[in-house]
PDB file of C-alpha atoms in Angstrom:
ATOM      1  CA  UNK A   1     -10.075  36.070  38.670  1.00 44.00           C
ATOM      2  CA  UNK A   2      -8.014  33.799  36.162  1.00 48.00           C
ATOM      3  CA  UNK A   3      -6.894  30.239  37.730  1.00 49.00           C
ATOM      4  CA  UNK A   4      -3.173  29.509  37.377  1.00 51.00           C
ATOM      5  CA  UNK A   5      -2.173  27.886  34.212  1.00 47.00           C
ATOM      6  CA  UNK A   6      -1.500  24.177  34.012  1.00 53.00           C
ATOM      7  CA  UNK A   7       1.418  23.068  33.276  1.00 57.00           C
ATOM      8  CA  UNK A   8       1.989  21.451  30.112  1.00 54.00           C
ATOM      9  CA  UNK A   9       2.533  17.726  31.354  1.00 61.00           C
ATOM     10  CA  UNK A  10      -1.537  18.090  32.956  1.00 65.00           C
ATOM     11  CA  UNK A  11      -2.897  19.883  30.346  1.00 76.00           C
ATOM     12  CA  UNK A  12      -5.606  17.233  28.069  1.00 86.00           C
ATOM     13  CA  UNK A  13      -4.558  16.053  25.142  1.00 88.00           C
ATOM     14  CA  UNK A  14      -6.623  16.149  21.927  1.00 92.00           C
ATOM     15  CA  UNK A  15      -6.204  14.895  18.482  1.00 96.00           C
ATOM     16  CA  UNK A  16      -6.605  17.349  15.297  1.00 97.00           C
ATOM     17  CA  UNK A  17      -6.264  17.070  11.845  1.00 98.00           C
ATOM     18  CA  UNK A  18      -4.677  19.664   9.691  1.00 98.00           C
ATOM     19  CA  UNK A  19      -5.203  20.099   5.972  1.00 98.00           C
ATOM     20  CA  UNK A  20      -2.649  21.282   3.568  1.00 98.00           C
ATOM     21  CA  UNK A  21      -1.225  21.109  -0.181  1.00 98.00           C
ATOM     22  CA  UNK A  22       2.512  20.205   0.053  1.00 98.00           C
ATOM     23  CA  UNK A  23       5.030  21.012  -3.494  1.00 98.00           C
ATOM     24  CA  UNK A  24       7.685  18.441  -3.638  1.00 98.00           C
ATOM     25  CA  UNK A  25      10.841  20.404  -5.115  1.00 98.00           C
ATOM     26  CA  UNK A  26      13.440  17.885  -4.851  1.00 97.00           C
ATOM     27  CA  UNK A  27      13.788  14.490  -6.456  1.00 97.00           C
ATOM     28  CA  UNK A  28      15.262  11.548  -3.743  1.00 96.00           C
ATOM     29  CA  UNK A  29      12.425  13.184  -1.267  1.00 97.00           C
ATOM     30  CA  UNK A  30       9.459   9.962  -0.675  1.00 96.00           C
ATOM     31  CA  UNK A  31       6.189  10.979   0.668  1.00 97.00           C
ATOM     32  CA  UNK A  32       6.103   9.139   3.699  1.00 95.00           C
ATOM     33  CA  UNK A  33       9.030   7.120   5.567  1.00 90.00           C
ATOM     34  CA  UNK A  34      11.192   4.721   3.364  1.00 85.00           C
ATOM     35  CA  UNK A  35      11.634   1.731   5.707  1.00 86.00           C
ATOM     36  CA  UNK A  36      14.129  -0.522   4.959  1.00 85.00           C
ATOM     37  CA  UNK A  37      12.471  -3.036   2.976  1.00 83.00           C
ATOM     38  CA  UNK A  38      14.571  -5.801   5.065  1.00 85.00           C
ATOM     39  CA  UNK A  39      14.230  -4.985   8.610  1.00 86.00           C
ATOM     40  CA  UNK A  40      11.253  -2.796   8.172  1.00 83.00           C
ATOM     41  CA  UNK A  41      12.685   0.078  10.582  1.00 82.00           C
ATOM     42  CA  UNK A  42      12.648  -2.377  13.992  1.00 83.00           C
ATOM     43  CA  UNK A  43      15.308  -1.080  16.462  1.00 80.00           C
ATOM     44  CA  UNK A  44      16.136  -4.483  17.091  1.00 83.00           C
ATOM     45  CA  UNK A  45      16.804  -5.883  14.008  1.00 84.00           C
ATOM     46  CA  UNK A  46      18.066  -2.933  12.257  1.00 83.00           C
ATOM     47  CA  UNK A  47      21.465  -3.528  14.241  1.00 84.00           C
ATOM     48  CA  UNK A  48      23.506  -4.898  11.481  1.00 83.00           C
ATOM     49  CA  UNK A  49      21.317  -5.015   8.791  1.00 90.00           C
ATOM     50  CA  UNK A  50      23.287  -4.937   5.410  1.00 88.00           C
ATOM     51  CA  UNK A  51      20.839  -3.201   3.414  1.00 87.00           C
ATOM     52  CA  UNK A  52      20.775   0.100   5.856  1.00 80.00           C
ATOM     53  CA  UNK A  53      23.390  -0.151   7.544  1.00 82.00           C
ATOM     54  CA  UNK A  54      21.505   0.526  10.499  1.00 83.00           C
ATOM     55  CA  UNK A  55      19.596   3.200   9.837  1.00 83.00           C
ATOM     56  CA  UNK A  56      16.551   1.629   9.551  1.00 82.00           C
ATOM     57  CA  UNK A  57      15.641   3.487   6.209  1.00 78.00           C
ATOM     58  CA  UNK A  58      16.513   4.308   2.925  1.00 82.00           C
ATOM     59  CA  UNK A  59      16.349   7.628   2.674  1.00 85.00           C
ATOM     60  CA  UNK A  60      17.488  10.730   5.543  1.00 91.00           C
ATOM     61  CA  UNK A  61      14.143  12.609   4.720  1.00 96.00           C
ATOM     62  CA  UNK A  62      10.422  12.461   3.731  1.00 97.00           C
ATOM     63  CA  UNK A  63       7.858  15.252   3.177  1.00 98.00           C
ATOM     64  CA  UNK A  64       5.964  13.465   6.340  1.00 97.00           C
ATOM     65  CA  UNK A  65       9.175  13.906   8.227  1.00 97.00           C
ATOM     66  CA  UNK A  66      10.096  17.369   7.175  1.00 98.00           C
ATOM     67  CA  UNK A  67       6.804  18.352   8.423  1.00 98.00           C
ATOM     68  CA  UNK A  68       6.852  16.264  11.955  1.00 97.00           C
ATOM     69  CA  UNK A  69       9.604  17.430  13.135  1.00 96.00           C
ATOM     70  CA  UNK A  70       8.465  20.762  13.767  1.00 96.00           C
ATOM     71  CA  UNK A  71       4.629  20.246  13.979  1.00 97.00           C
ATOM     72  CA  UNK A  72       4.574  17.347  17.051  1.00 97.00           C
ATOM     73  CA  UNK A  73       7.081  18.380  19.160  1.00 97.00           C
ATOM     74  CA  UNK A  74       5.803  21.698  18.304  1.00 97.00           C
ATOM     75  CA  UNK A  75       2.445  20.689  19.761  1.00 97.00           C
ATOM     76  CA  UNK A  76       3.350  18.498  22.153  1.00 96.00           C
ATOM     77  CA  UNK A  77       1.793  15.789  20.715  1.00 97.00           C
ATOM     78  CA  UNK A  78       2.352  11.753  20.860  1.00 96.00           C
ATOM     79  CA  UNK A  79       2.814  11.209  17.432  1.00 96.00           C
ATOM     80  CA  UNK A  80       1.685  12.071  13.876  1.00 97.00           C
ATOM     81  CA  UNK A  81      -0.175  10.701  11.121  1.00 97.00           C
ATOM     82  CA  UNK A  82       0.429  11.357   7.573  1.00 98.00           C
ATOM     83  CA  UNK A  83      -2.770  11.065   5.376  1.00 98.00           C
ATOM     84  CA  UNK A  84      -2.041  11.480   1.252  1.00 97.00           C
ATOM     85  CA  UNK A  85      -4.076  12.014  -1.108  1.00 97.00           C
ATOM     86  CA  UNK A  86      -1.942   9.284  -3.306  1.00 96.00           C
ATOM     87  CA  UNK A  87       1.168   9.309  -3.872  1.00 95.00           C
ATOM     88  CA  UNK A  88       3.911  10.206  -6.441  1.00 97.00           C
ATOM     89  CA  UNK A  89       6.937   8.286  -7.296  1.00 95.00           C
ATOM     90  CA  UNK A  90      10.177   9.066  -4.907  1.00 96.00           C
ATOM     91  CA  UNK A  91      11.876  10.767  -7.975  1.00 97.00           C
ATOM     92  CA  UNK A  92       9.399  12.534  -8.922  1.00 98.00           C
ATOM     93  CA  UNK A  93       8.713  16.197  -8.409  1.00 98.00           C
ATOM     94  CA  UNK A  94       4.754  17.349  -7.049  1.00 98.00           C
ATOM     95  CA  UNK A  95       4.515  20.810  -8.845  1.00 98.00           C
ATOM     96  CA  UNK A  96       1.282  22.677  -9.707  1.00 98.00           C
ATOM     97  CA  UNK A  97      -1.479  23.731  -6.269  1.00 98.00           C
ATOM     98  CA  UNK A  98       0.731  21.015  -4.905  1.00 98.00           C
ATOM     99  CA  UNK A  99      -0.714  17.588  -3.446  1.00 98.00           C
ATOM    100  CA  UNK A 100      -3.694  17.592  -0.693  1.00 98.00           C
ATOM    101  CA  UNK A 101      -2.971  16.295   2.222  1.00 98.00           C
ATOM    102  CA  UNK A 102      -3.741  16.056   6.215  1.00 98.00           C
ATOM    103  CA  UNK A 103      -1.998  15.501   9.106  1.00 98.00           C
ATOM    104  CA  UNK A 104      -3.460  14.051  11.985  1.00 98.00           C
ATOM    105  CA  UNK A 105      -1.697  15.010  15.385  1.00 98.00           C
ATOM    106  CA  UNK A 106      -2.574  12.522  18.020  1.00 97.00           C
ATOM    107  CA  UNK A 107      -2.161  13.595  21.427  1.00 96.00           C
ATOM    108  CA  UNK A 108      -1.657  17.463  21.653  1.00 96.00           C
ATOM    109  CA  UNK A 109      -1.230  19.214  24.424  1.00 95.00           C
ATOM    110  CA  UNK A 110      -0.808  22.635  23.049  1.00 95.00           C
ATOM    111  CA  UNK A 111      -2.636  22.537  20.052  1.00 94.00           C
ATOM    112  CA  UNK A 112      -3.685  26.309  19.760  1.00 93.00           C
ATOM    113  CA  UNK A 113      -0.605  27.477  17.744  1.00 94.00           C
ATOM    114  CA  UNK A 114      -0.212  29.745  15.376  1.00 97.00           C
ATOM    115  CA  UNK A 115      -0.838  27.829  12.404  1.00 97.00           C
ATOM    116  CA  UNK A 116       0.917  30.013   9.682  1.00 97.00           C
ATOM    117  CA  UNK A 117       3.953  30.504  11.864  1.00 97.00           C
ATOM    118  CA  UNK A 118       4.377  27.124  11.884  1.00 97.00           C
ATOM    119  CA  UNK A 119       3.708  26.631   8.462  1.00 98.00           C
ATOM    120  CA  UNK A 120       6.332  29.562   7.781  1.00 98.00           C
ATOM    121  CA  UNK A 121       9.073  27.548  10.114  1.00 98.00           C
ATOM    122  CA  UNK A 122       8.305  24.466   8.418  1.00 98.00           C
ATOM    123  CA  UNK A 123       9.590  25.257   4.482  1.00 98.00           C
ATOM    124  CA  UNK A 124      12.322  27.197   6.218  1.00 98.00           C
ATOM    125  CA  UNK A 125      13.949  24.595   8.000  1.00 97.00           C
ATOM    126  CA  UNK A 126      13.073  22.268   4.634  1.00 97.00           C
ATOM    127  CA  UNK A 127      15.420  24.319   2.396  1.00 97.00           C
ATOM    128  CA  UNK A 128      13.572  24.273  -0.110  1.00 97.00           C
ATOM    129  CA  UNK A 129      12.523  20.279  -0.419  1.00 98.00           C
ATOM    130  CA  UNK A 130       8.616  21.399  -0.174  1.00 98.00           C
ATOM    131  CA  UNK A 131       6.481  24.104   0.450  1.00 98.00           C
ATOM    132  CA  UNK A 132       2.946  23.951   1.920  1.00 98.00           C
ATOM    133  CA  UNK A 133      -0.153  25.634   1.654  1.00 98.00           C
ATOM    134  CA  UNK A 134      -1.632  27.626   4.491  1.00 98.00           C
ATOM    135  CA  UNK A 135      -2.800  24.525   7.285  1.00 98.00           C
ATOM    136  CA  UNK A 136      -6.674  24.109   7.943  1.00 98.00           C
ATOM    137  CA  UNK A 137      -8.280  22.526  11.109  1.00 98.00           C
ATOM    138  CA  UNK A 138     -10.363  20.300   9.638  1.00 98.00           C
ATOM    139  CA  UNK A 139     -12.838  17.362  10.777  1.00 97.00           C
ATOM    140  CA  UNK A 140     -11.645  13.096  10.136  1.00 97.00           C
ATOM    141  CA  UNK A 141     -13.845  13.135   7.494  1.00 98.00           C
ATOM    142  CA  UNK A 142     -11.582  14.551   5.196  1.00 98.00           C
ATOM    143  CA  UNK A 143      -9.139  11.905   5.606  1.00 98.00           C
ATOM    144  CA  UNK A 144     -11.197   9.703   4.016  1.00 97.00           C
ATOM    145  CA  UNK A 145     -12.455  11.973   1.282  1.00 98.00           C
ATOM    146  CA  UNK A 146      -8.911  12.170   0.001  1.00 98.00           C
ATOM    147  CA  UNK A 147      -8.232   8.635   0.442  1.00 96.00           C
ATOM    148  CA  UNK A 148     -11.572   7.443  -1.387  1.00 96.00           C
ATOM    149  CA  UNK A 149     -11.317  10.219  -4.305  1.00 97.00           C
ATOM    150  CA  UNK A 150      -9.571   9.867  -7.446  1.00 96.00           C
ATOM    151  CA  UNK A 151      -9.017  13.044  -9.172  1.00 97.00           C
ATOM    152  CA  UNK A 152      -6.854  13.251 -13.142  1.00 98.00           C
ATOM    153  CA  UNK A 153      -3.551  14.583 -12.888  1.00 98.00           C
ATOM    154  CA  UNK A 154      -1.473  16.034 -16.138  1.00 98.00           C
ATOM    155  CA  UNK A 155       2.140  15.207 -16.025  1.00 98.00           C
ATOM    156  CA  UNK A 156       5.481  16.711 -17.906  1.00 98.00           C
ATOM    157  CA  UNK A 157       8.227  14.464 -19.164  1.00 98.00           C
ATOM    158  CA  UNK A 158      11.587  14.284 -20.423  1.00 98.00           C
ATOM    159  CA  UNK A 159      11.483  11.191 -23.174  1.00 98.00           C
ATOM    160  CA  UNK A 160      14.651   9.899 -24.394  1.00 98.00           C
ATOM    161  CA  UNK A 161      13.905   7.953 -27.470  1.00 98.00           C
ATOM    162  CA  UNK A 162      16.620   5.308 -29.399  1.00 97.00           C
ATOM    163  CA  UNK A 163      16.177   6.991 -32.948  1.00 96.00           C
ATOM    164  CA  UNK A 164      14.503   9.912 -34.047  1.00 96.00           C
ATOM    165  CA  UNK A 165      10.520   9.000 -34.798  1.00 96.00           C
ATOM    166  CA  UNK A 166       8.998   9.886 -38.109  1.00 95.00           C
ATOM    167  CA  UNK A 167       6.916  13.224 -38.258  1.00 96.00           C
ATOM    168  CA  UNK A 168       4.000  11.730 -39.045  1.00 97.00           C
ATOM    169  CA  UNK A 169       4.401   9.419 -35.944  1.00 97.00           C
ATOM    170  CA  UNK A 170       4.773  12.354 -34.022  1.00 97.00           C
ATOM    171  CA  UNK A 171       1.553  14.454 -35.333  1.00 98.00           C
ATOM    172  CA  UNK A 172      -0.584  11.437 -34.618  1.00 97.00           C
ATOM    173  CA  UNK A 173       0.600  11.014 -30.836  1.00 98.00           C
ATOM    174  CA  UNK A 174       0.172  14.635 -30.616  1.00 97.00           C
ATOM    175  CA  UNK A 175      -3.246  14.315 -31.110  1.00 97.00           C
ATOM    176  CA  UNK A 176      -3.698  10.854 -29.245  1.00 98.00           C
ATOM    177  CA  UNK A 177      -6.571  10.994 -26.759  1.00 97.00           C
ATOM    178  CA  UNK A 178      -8.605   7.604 -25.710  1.00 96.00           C
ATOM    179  CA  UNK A 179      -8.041   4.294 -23.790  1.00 97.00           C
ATOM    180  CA  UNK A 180      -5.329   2.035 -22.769  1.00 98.00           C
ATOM    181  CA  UNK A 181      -4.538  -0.850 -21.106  1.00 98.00           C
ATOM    182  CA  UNK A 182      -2.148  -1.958 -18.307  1.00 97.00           C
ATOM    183  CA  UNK A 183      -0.809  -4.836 -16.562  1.00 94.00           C
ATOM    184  CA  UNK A 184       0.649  -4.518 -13.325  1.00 91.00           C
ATOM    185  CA  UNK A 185       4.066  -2.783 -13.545  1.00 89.00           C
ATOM    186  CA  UNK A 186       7.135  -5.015 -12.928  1.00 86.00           C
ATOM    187  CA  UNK A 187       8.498  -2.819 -10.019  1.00 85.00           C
ATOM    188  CA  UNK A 188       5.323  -2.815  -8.259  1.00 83.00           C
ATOM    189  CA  UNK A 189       4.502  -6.020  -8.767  1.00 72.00           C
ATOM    190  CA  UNK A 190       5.655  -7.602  -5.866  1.00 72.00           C
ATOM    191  CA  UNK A 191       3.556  -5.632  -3.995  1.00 75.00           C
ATOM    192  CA  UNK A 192       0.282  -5.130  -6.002  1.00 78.00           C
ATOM    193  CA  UNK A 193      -2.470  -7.674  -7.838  1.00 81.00           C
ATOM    194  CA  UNK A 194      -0.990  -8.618 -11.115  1.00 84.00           C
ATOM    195  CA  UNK A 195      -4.342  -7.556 -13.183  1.00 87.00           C
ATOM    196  CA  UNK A 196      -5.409  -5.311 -16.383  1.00 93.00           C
ATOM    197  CA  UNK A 197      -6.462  -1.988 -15.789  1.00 94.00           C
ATOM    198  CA  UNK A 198      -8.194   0.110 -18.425  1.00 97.00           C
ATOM    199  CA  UNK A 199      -6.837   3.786 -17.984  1.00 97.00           C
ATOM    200  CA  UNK A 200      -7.871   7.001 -20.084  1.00 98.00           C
ATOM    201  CA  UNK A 201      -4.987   9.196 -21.052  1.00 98.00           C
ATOM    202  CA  UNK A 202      -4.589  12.632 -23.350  1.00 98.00           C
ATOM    203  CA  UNK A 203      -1.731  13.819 -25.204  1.00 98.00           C
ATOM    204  CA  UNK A 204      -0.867  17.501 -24.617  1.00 98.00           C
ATOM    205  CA  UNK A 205       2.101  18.295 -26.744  1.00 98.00           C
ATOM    206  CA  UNK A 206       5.054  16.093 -27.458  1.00 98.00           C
ATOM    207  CA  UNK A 207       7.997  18.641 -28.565  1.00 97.00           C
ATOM    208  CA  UNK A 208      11.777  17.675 -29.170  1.00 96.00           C
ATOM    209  CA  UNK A 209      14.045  19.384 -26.958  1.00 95.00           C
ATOM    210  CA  UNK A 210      17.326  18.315 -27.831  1.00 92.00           C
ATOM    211  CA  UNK A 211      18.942  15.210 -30.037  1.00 93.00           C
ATOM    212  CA  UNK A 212      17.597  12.606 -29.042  1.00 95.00           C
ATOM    213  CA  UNK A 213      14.686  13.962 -26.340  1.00 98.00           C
ATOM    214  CA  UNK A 214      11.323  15.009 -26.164  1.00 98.00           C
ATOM    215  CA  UNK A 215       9.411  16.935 -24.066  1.00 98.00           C
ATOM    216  CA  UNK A 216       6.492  15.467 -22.996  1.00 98.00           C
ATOM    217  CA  UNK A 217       2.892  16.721 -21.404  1.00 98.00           C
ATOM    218  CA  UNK A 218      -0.343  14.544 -20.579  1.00 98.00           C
ATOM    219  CA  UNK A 219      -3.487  14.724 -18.614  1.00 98.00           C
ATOM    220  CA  UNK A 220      -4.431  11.224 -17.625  1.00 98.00           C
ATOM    221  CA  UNK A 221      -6.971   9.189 -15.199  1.00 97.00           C
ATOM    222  CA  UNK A 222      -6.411   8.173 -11.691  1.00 96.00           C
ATOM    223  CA  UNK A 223      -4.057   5.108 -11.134  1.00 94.00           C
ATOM    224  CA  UNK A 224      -2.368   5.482 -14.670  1.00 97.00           C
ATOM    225  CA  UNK A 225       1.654   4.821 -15.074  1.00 97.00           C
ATOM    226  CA  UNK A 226       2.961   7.016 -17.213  1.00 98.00           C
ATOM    227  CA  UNK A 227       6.408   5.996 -16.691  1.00 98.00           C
ATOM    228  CA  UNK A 228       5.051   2.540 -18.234  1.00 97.00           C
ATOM    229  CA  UNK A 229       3.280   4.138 -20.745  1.00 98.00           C
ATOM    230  CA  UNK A 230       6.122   5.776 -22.363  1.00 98.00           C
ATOM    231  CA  UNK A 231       8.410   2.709 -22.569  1.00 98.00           C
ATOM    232  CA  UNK A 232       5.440  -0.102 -22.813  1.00 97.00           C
ATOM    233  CA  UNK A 233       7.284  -1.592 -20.005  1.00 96.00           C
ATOM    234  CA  UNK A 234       7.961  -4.718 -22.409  1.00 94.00           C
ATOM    235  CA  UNK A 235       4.419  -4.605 -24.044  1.00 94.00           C
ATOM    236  CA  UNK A 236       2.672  -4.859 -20.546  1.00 95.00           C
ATOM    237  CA  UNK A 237       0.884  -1.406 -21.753  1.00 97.00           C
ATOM    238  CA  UNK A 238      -0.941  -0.991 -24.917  1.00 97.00           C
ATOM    239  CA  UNK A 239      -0.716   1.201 -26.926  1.00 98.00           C
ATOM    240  CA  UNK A 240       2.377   2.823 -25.561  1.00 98.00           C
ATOM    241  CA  UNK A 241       4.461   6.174 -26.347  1.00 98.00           C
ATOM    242  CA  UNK A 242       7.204   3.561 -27.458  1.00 98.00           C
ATOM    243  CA  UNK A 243       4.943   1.284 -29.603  1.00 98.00           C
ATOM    244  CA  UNK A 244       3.045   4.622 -31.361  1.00 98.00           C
ATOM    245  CA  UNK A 245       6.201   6.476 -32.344  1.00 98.00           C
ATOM    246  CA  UNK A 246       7.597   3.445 -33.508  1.00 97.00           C
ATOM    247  CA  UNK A 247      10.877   3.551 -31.485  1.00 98.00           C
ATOM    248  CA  UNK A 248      12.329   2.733 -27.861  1.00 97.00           C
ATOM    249  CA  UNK A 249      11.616   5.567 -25.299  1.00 98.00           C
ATOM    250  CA  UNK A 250      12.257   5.973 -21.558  1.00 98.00           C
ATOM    251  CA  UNK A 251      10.889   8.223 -19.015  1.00 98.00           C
ATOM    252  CA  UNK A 252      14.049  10.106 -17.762  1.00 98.00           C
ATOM    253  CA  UNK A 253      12.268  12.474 -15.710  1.00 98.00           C
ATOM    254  CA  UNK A 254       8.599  13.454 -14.771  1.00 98.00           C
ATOM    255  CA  UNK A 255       7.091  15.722 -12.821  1.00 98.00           C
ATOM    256  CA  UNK A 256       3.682  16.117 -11.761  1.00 98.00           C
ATOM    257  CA  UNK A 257       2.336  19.329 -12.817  1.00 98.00           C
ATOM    258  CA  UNK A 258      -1.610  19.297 -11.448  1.00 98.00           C
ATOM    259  CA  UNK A 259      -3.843  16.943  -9.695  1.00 98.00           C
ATOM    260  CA  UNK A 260      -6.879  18.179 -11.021  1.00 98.00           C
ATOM    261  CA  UNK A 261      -9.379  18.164  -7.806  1.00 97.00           C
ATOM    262  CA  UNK A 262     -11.918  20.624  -7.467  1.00 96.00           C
ATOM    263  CA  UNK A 263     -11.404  24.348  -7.811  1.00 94.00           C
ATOM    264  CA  UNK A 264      -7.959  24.009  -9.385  1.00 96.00           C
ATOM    265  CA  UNK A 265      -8.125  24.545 -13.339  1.00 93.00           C
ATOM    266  CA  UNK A 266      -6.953  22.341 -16.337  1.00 94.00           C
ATOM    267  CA  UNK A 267      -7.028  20.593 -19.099  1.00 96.00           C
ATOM    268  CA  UNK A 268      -9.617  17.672 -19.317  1.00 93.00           C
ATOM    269  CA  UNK A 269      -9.531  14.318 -21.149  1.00 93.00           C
ATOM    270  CA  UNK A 270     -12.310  14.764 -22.887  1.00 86.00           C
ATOM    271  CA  UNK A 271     -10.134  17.702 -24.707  1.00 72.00           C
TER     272      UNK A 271
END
């Protein structure tokens, strides 16, 4: 004969991880929580900060959010952990099989759920800010596989350029394919090592869209800036899209199409 079932406040808690792809559909939306650069989120000295206002960050939502919400109380967990494999820019869109992730929920007590249900109730109540592949209980292991693996990603563009580029310009950055160099970005510099990195990088197609813009595709290595590579970012990248066309250009928007990890098909840099 069954024993009575415990309550939820004496039932043991247990940590799991989850695995899933998210697809990032709206621009504004960070990966993880945007803490106010200022008071870094504290309760206490978030009370009249100017920068906030309070709040404690800069933005209402992140994909890490949208998905805590519903998972950990869901669960009735402690908390929850949000493991990336990278990262994109906050106004940039995550497209493609979408980006690997996993979320580690520390402290369930009702961890049996059903997984797809949740997953369903999740991109519901997102309205349409992400969507996730199906969750997969998965070991801690796989945290660090995604951290410690770089994979290529391709990326689209919008390119506004300051004059139109001459044809033959164009035909030779259409079939550009080999190495480049980067400094340190200015807006990450306060943050990261100010060093040289050597990045590999493929032109896809470059097509004018309208006066005045391009429309632009690349696969590209691990770690690369292509926002920086279109503009040079004053000569801190070499060659850029700016210096080989011969005009200024800036990134107005990018998306990233594919992060090329295993199983999930497209182009390479080798061509």
């Amino acid at each position: 004969m069954a024993g009575p079932v415990p309550e939820a406040s004496s039932r043991p808690r247990s940590t799991l991880y989850l695995e899933s792809r998210y697809r990032k559909l709206r621009r504004g939306l960070p990966q993880t929580i945007f803490f106010c650069p200022k008071c870094k989120g504290d309760r206490r000295r978030r009370r009249g900060c100017a920068q906030c206002e309070g709040f404690g960050k800069l933005t209402k939502d992140s994909v890490q959010e949208l998905i805590a919400r519903r998972l950990v109380p869901q669960m009735q967990a402690k908390t929850g952990k949000f493991h990336g494999a990278g990262r994109e820019d906050i106004d940039v869109l995550m497209l493609g099989q979408g980006r690997p992730f996993v979320f580690e929920v520390v402290g369930a007590r009702n961890p049996n759920l059903d997984l797809d249900e949740l997953r369903r109730d999740i991109v519901e109540r997102a309205e349409g800010a992400i969507e996730l592949a199906p969750f997969e209980r998965v070991e801690r292991r796989r945290v660090v596989y995604w951290k410690e693996t770089h994979f290529d990603k391709v990326y689209r563009a919008d390119v506004e350029v300051e004059a139109a580029p001459d044809g033959e310009r164009v035909a030779a950055v259409q079939a550009f394919a080999g190495g480049i160099v980067q400094r340190t970005p200015r807006r990450v510099a306060h943050r990261r090592a100010d060093l040289e990195r050597e990045r590999s990088l493929r032109v896809l197609s470059l097509e004018p869209r309208s006066e005045g813009q391009f429309e632009l595709r690349v696969v590209c290595q691990h770690g690369t800036y292509v926002k920086e590579w279109i503009s040079g970012d004053e000569e801190r990248t070499t060659p850029s899209l700016a210096k080989l066309l011969g005009v200024g250009c800036r990134c107005a928007a990018l998306d990233v199409e594919e992060i090329l990890t295993p199983g999930v098909e497209g182009p390479s840099l080798e061509g």
